Coordinates of C-alpha atoms in Angstrom, one line a residue:
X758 CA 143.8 -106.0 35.4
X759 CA 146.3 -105.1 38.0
X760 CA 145.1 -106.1 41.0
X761 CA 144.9 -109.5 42.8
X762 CA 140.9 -109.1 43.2
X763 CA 140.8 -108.8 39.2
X764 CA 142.9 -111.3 38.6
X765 CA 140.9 -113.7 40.7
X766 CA 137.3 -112.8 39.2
X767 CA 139.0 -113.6 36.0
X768 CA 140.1 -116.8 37.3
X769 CA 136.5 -117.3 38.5
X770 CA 134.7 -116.6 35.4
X771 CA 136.7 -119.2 33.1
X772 CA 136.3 -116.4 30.1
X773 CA 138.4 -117.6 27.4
X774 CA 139.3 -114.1 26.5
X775 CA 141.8 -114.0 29.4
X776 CA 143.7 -117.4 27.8
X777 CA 147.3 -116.7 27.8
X778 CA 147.0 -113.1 29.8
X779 CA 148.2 -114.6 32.7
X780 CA 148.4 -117.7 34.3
X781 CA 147.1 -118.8 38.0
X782 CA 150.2 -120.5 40.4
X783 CA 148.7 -122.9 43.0
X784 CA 150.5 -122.9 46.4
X785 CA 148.6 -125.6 47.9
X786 CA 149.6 -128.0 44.7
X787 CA 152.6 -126.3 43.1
X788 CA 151.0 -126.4 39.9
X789 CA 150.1 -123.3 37.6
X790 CA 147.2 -123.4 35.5
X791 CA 145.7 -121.6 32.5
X792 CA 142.4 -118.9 33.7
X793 CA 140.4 -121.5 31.8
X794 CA 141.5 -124.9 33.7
X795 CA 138.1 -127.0 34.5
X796 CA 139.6 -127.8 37.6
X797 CA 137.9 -126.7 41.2
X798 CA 139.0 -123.4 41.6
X799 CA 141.0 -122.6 44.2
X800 CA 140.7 -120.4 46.9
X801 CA 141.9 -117.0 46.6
X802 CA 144.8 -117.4 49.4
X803 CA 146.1 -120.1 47.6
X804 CA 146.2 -118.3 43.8
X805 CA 149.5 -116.6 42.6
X806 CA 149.4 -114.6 39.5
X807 CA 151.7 -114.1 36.9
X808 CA 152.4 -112.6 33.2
X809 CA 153.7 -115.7 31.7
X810 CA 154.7 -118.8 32.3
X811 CA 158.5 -118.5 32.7
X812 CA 157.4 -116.1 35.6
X813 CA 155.2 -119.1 37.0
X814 CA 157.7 -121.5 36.3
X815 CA 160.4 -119.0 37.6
X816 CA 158.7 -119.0 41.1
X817 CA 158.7 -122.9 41.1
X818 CA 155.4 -123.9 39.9
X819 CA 154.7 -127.4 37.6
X820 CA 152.3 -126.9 33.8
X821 CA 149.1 -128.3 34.8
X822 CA 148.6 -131.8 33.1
X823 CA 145.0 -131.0 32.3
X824 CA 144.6 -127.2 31.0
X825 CA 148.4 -127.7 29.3
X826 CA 149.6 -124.2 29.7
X827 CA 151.6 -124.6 26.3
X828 CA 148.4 -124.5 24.5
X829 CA 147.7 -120.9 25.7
X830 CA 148.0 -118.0 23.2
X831 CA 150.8 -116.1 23.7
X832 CA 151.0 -112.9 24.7
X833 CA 151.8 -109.9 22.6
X834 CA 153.4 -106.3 23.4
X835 CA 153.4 -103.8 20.6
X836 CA 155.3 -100.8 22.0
X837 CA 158.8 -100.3 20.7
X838 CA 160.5 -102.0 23.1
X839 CA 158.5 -105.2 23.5
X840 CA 158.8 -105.8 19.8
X841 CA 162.5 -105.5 20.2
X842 CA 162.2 -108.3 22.5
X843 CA 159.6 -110.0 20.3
X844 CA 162.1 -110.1 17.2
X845 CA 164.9 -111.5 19.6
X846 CA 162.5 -114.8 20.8
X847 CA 161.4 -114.9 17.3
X848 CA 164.9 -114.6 15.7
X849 CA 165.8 -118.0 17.7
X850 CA 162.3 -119.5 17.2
X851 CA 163.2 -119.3 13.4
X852 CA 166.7 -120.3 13.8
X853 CA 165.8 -123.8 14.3
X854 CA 168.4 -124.8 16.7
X855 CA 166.9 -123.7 20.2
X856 CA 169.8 -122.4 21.5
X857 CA 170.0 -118.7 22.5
X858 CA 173.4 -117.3 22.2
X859 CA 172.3 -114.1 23.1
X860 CA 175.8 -112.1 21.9
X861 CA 174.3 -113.1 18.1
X862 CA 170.9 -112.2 18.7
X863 CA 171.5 -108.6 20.1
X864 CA 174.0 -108.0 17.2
X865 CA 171.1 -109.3 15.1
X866 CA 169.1 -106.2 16.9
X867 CA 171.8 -103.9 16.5
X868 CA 171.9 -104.2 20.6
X869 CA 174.2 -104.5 23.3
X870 CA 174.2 -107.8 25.2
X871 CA 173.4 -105.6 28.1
X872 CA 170.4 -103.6 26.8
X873 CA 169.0 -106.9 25.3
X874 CA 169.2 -108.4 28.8
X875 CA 167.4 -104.9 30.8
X876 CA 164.9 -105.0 27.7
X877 CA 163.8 -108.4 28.6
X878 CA 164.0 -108.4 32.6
X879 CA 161.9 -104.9 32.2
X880 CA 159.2 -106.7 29.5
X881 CA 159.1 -110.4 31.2
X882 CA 160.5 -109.9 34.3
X883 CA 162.7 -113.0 33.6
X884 CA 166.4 -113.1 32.3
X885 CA 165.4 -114.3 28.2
X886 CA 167.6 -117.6 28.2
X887 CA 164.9 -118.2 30.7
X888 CA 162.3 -117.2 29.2
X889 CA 162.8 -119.6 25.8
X890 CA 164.0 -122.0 28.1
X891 CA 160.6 -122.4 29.2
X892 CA 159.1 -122.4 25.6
X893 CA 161.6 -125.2 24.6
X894 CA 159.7 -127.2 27.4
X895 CA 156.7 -126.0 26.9
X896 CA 157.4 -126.7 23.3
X897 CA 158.6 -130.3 24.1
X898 CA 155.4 -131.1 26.5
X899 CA 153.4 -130.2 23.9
X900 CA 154.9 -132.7 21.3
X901 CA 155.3 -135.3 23.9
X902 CA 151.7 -134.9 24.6
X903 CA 150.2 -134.4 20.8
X904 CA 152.8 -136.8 19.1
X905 CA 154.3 -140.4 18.7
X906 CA 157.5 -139.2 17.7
X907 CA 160.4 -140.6 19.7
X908 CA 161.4 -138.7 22.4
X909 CA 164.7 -138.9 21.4
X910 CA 163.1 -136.7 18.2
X911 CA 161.6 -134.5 20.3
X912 CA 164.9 -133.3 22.2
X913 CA 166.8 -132.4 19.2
X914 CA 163.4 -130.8 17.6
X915 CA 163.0 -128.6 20.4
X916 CA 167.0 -127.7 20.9
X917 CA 167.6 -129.8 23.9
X918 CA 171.2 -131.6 22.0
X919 CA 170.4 -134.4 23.7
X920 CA 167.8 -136.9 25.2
X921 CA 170.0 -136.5 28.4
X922 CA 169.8 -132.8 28.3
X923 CA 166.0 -132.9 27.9
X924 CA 165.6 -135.5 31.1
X925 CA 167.8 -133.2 32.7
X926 CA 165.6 -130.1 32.1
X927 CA 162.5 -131.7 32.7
X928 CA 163.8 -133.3 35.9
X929 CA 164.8 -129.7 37.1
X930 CA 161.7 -128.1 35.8
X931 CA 159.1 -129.9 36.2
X932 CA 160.3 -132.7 38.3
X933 CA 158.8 -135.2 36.1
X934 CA 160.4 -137.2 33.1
X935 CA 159.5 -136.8 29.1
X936 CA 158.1 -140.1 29.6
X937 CA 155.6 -140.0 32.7
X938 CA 154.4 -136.6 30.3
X939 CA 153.7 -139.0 27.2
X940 CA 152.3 -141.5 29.9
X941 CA 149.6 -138.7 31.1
X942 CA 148.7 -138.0 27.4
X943 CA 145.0 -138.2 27.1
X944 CA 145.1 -138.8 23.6
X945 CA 146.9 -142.1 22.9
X946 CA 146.0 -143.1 19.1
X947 CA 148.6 -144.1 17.0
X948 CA 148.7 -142.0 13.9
X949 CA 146.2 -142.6 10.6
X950 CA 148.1 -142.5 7.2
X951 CA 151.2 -141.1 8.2
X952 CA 149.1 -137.8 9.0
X953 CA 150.4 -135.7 12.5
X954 CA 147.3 -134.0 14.1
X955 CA 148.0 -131.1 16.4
X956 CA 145.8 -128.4 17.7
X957 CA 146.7 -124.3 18.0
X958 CA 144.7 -122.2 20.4
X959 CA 143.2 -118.9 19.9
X960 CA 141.2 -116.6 22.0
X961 CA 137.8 -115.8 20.7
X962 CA 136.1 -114.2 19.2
X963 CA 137.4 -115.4 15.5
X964 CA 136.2 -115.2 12.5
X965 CA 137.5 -118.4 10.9
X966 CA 134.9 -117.6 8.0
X967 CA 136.0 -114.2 7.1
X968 CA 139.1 -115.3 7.4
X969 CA 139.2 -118.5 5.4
X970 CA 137.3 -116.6 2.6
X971 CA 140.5 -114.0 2.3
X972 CA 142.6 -116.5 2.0
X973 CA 140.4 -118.7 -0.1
X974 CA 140.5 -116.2 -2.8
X975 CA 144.2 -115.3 -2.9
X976 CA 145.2 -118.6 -3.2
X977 CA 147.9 -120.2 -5.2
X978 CA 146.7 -122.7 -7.7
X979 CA 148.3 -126.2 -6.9
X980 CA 150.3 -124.5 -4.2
X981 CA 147.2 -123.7 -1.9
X982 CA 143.4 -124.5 -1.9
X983 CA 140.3 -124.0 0.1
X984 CA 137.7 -126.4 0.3
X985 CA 134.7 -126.5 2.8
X986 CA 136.5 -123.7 5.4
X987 CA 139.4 -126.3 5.1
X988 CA 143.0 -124.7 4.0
X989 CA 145.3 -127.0 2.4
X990 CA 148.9 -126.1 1.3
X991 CA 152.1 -127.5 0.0
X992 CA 155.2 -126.8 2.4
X993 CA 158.9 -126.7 2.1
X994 CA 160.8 -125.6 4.6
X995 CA 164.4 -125.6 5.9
X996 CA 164.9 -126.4 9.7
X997 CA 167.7 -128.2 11.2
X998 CA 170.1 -127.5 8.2
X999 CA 168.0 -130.1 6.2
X1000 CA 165.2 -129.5 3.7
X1001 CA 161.8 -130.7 4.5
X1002 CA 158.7 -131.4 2.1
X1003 CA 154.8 -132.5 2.2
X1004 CA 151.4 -130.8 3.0
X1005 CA 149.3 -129.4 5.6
X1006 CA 145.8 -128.6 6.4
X1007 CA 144.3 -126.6 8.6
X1008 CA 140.3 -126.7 10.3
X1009 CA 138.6 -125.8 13.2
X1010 CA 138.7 -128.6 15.9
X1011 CA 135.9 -130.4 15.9
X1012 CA 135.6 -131.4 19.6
X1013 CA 137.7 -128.4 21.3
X1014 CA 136.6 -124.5 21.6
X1015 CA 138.8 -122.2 20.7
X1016 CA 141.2 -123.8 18.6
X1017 CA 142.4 -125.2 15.0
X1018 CA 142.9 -129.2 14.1
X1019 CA 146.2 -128.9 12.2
X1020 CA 146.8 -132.4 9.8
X1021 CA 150.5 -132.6 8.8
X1022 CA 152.0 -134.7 6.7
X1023 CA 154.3 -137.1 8.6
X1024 CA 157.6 -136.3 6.2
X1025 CA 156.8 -132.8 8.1
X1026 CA 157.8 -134.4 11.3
X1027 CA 161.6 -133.1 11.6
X1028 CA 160.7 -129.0 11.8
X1029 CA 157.0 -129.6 13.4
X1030 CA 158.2 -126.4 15.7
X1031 CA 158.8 -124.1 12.4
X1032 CA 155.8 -125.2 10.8
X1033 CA 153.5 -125.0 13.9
X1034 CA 155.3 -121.2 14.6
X1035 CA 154.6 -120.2 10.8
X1036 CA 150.8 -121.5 11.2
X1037 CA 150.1 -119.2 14.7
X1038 CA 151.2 -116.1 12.5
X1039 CA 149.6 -116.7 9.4
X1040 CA 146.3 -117.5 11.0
X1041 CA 146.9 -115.0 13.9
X1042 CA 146.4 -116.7 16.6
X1043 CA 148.3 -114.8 19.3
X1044 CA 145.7 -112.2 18.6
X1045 CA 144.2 -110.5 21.9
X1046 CA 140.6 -109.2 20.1
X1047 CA 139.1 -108.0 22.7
X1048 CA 142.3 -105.6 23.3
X1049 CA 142.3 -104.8 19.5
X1050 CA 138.0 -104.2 18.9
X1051 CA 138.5 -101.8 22.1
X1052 CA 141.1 -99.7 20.5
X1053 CA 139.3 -100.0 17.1
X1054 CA 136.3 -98.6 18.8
X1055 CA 133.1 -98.1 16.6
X1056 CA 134.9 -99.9 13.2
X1057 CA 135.0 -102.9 14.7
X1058 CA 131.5 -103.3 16.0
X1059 CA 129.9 -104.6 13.0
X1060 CA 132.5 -107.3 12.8
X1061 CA 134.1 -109.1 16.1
X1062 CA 137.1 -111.3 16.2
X1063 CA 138.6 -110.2 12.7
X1064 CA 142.2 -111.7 12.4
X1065 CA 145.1 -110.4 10.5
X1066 CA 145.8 -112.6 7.7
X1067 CA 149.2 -113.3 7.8
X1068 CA 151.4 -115.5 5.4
X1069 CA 152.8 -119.0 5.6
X1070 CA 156.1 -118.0 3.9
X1071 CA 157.1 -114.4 3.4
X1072 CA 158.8 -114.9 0.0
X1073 CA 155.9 -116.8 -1.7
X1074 CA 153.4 -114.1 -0.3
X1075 CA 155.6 -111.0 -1.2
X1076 CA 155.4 -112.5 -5.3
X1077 CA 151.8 -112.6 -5.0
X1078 CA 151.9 -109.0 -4.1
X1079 CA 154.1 -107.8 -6.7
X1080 CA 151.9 -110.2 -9.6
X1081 CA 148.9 -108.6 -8.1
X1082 CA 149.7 -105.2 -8.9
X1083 CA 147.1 -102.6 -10.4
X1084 CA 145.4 -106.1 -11.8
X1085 CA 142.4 -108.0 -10.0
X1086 CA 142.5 -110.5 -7.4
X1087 CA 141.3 -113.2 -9.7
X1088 CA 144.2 -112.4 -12.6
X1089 CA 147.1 -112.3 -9.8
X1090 CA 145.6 -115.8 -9.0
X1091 CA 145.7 -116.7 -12.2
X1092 CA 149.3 -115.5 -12.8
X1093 CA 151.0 -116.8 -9.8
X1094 CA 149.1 -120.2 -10.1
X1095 CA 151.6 -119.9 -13.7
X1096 CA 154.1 -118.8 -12.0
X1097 CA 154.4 -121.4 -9.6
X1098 CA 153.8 -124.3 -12.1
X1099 CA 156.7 -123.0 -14.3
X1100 CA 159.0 -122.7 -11.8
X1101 CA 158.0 -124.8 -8.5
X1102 CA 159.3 -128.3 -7.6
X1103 CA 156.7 -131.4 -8.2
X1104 CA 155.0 -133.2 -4.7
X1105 CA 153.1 -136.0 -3.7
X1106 CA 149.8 -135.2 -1.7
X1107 CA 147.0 -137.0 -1.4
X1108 CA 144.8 -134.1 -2.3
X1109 CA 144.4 -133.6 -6.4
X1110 CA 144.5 -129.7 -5.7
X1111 CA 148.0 -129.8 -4.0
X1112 CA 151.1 -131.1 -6.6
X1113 CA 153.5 -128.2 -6.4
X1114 CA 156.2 -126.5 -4.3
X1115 CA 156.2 -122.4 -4.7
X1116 CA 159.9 -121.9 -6.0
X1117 CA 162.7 -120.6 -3.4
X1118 CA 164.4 -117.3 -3.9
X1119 CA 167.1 -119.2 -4.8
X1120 CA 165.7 -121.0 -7.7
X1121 CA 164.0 -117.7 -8.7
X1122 CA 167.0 -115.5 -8.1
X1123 CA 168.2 -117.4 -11.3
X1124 CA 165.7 -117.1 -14.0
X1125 CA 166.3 -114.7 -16.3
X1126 CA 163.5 -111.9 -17.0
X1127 CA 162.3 -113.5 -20.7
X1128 CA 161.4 -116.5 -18.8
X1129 CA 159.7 -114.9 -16.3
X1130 CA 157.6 -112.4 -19.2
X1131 CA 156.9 -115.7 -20.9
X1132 CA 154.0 -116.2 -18.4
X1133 CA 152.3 -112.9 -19.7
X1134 CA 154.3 -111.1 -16.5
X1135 CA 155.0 -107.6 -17.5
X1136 CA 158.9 -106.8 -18.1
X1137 CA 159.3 -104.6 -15.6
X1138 CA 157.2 -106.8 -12.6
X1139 CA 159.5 -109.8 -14.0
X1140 CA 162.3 -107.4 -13.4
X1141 CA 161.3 -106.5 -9.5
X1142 CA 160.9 -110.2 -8.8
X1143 CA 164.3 -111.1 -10.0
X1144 CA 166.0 -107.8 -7.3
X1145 CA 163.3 -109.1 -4.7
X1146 CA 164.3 -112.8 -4.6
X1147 CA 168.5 -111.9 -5.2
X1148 CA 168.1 -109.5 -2.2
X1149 CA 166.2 -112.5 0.2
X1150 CA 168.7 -115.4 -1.6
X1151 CA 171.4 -113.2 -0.6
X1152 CA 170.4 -112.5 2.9
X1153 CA 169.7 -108.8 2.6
X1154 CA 166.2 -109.0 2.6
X1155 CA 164.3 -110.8 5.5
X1156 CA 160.2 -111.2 5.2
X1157 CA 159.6 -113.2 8.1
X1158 CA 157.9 -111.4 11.3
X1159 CA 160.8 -111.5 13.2
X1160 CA 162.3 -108.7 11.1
X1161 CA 161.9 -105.0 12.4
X1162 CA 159.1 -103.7 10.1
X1163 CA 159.7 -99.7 9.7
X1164 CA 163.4 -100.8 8.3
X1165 CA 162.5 -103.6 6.1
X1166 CA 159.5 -101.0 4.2
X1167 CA 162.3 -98.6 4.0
X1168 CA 164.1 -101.8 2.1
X1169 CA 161.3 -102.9 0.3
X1170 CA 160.7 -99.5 -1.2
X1171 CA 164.5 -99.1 -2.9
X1172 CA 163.7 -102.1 -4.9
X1173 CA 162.1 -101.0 -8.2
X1174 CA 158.6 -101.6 -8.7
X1175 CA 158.0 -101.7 -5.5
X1176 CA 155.8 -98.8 -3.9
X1177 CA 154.5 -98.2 -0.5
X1178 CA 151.3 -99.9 -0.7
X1179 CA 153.2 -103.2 -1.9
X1180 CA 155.6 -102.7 1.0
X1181 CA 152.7 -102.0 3.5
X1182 CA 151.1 -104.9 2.5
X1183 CA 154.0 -107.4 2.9
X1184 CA 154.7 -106.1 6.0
X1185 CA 150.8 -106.4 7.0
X1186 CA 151.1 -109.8 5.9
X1187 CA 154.4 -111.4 6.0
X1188 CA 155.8 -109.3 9.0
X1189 CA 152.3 -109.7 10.4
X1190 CA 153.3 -105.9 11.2
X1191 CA 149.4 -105.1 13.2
X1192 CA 150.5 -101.4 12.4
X1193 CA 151.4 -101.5 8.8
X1194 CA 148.6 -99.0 6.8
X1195 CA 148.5 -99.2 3.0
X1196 CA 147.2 -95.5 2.9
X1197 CA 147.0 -95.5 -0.9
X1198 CA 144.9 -98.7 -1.1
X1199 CA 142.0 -97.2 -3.3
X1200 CA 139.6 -99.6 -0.7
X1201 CA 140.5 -97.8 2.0
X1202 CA 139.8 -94.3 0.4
X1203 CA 136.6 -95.6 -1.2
X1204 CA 135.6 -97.3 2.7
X1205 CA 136.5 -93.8 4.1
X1206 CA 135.0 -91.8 1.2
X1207 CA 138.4 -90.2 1.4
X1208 CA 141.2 -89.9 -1.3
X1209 CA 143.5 -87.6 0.5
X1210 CA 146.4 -89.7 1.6
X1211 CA 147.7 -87.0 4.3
X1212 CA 143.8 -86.9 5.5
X1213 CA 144.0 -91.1 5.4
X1214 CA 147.4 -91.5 7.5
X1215 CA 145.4 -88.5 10.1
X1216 CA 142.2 -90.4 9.8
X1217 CA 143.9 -93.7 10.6
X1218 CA 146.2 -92.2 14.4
X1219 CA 143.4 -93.2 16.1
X1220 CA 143.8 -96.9 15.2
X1221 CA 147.2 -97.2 16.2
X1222 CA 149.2 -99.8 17.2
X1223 CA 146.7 -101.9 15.1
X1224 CA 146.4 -99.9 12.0
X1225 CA 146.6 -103.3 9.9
X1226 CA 143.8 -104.5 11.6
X1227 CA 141.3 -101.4 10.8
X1228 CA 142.5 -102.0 7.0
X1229 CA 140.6 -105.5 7.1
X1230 CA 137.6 -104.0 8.8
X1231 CA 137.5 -100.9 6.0
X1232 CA 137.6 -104.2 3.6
X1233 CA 135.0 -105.5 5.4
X1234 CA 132.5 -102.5 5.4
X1235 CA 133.1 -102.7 1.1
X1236 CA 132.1 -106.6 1.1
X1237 CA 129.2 -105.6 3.5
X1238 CA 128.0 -102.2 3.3
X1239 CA 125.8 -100.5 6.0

């Protein structure tokens, strides 16, 4: 869509495709709303469109108190640039503290201060301190809105410093304060056995079974479990320089289209942000489908709205890997469920399936391979999982999607035992890379009657930037074939 006439019968047809492609500024009300806001719409002299909302917001426009623009997908570019620009807003998303120091997160791109700056003016059309500025809000509204946690709590979640600082910004932004927000909360329930509910947006199609059923059966005994399309986990997490433990589960909403019911645990309640940021990748919810099935062309027919499973911790996802290693998906369950046990911290849930924390790199970084190998884990995989964790422990190593992907598979596939089908598949998962293509995957071959990898990686052009993506539909075509 480029032209104000497209943008408009968008507007019109209330498709939640569009959610999160753009967003509609009122001049008549000074408000900009999602393209799926129930509201009348307006007319088309009145209807301003933009890209994001830091452009909305840049113009002067208010979030709409009904739709909620934060709930909106995000948007996603996937050219070489635009992830640059994607690793800088995710590099201070997982920094915890909100505050862009943009000297620091260019050097963390190996960029100038200046390039970083024309990257981000050319991509959002907004200077980036601007354009996080607006997620901190954003980010804030949302909690304000979803949450009774003090707004006090809210401004130092979110990066503000200060309850002052956050009137400030709200004042300026939105002219409105934190509390008239919290006031115009339609949900107003105080919380049920110190459990947070929150809700995640996606647009459809999504296929929550197919998805659910992936992760169902690579789960980590005690660490994960799936029950009923329900997925439970264990979390521990560092946000805020402090160390935060409990559970989470996560569901489709039961009264809202197009989204997830996410249950927290309320000792989850000081790095909400991380945790929430962490859940959108793993369960791929910035995900434009009908962008990807288009570009995917017949191989996505027989299956719409396939997501990219990604990974709720990069670290515990990349051991799963390595376990799982020319052995079948129900042994590597059955060894990292061990593996986990042996090493992982006890928690409290509520849920009999949930009593363990999956070790840090840290506390793995310091067994020693015999007590590793004492879980039936070959020498050499014992041996690889010791380098993997020392290399994250010591910062050399990052497995989070905001690292750059080509560079960390190159680093991945120094470390012995480590191949490129393991690296392609952390970075599938853990990076949530939407290009990465584990060519040697005997699946694939077996989906493409094809066991030529040079005749694979040819095969597989066509599919690119979402390579990753056409690996879970070749999957797909083994579990169900035509």
């Amino acid at each position: 869509m480029n032209t104000h006439e497209h943008y408009y019968q968008a507007l019109i047809s209330r498709d939640p495709r569009f959610d999160g492609a753009f967003f509609v500024g009122v001049s008549s009300t000074g408000v900009y709303c999602r393209p799926v806001c129930r509201v009348r719409t307006p007319k088309p002299e009145n209807c301003h469109f933009y890209a994001s909302a830091a452009l909305a917001e840049a113009a002067g426009y208010r979030p709409c108190l009904r739709c909620r623009p934060e709930l909106a997908p995000a948007h996603t570019w996937h050219d070489t640039r635009g992830q640059a620009i994607i690793a800088a807003i995710e590099t201070v998303e997982l920094a915890g503290h909100g505050v862009c120091d943009l000297t620091s997160v260019a050097k963390h791109l190996d960029l100038s201060t200046r390039h970083l700056n024309r990257l981000a003016l050319d991509h959002l059309g907004v200077p980036l301190t601007r354009f996080l500025q607006t997620r901190r809000l954003l980010k804030a509204k949302k909690l304000l809105t979803e949450t009774h946690l003090s707004i006090t709590e809210i401004a130092f979640l979110c990066g503000f410093g200060s309850l002052r600082s956050l009137h400030h910004h709200f004042q300026k932004a939105y002219r409105l304060t934190p509390t008239a927000i919290r006031k115009s909360a339609q949900h107003k329930k105080p919380p049920t056995d110190n459990i947070l509910s929150l809700m995640l947006s996606y647009r459809p199609p999504y296929d929550w079974h197919g998805l659910i059923q992936f992760l169902g059966n690579r789960t980590i005994a005690k660490v994960e479990h799936v029950h009923e399309g329900v997925y439970y986990r264990t979390v521990q997490v560092h946000y805020q320089s402090a160390i935060h433990q409990g559970w989470l589960a996560v569901k489709p909403h039961p009264t809202i289209n197009n989204a997830l019911n996410i249950d927290i645990s309320e000792r989850l309640s000081g790095a909400l942000p991380l945790i929430l940021y962490r859940l959108q990748h793993q369960f791929d919810l910035h995900a434009d489908p009908m962008r990807i099935d288009q570009a995917l062309g017949a191989l996505a027919v027989p299956h719409q709205g396939v997501r990219l499973p990604g990974a709720f911790d990069g670290f515990e996802m990349a051991i799963r890997a390595i376990l799982g290693q020319q052995i079948t998906v129900k042994a590597a369950h059955t060894l990292a469920g061990r593996f986990a046990e042996a090493f992982g911290e006890k928690v409290d849930t509520p849920f009999e399936n949930l009593s363990v924390l999956f070790p840090s790199p840290q506390t793995v970084a310091s067994l020693s391979k015999d007590e590793i190998a004492s879980l039936g884990i070959i020498g050499k995989r014992a041996d690889t999982i010791i380098t993997l964790a020392k290399a994250i422990a010591e910062g050399n190593l990052d497995l989070s999607p905001a690292a750059a992907p080509e560079m960390t598979i190159q680093s991945l596939v120094c470390l012995p035992g480590i191949g490129d089908w393991t690296a392609h598949y952390i970075a599938m998962r853990a990076l949530h890379w939407p290009d990465a293509f584990p060519h040697k995957d005997l699946g694939i071959m077996k989906a493409l009657n094809e066991t030529h990898p040079k005749t694979l990686l040819a095969t597989a052009e066509q599919w690119r930037p979402w390579r990753a993506y056409a690996v879970m539909h070749l999957w797909k075509r083994l579990e169900n074939p035509l």
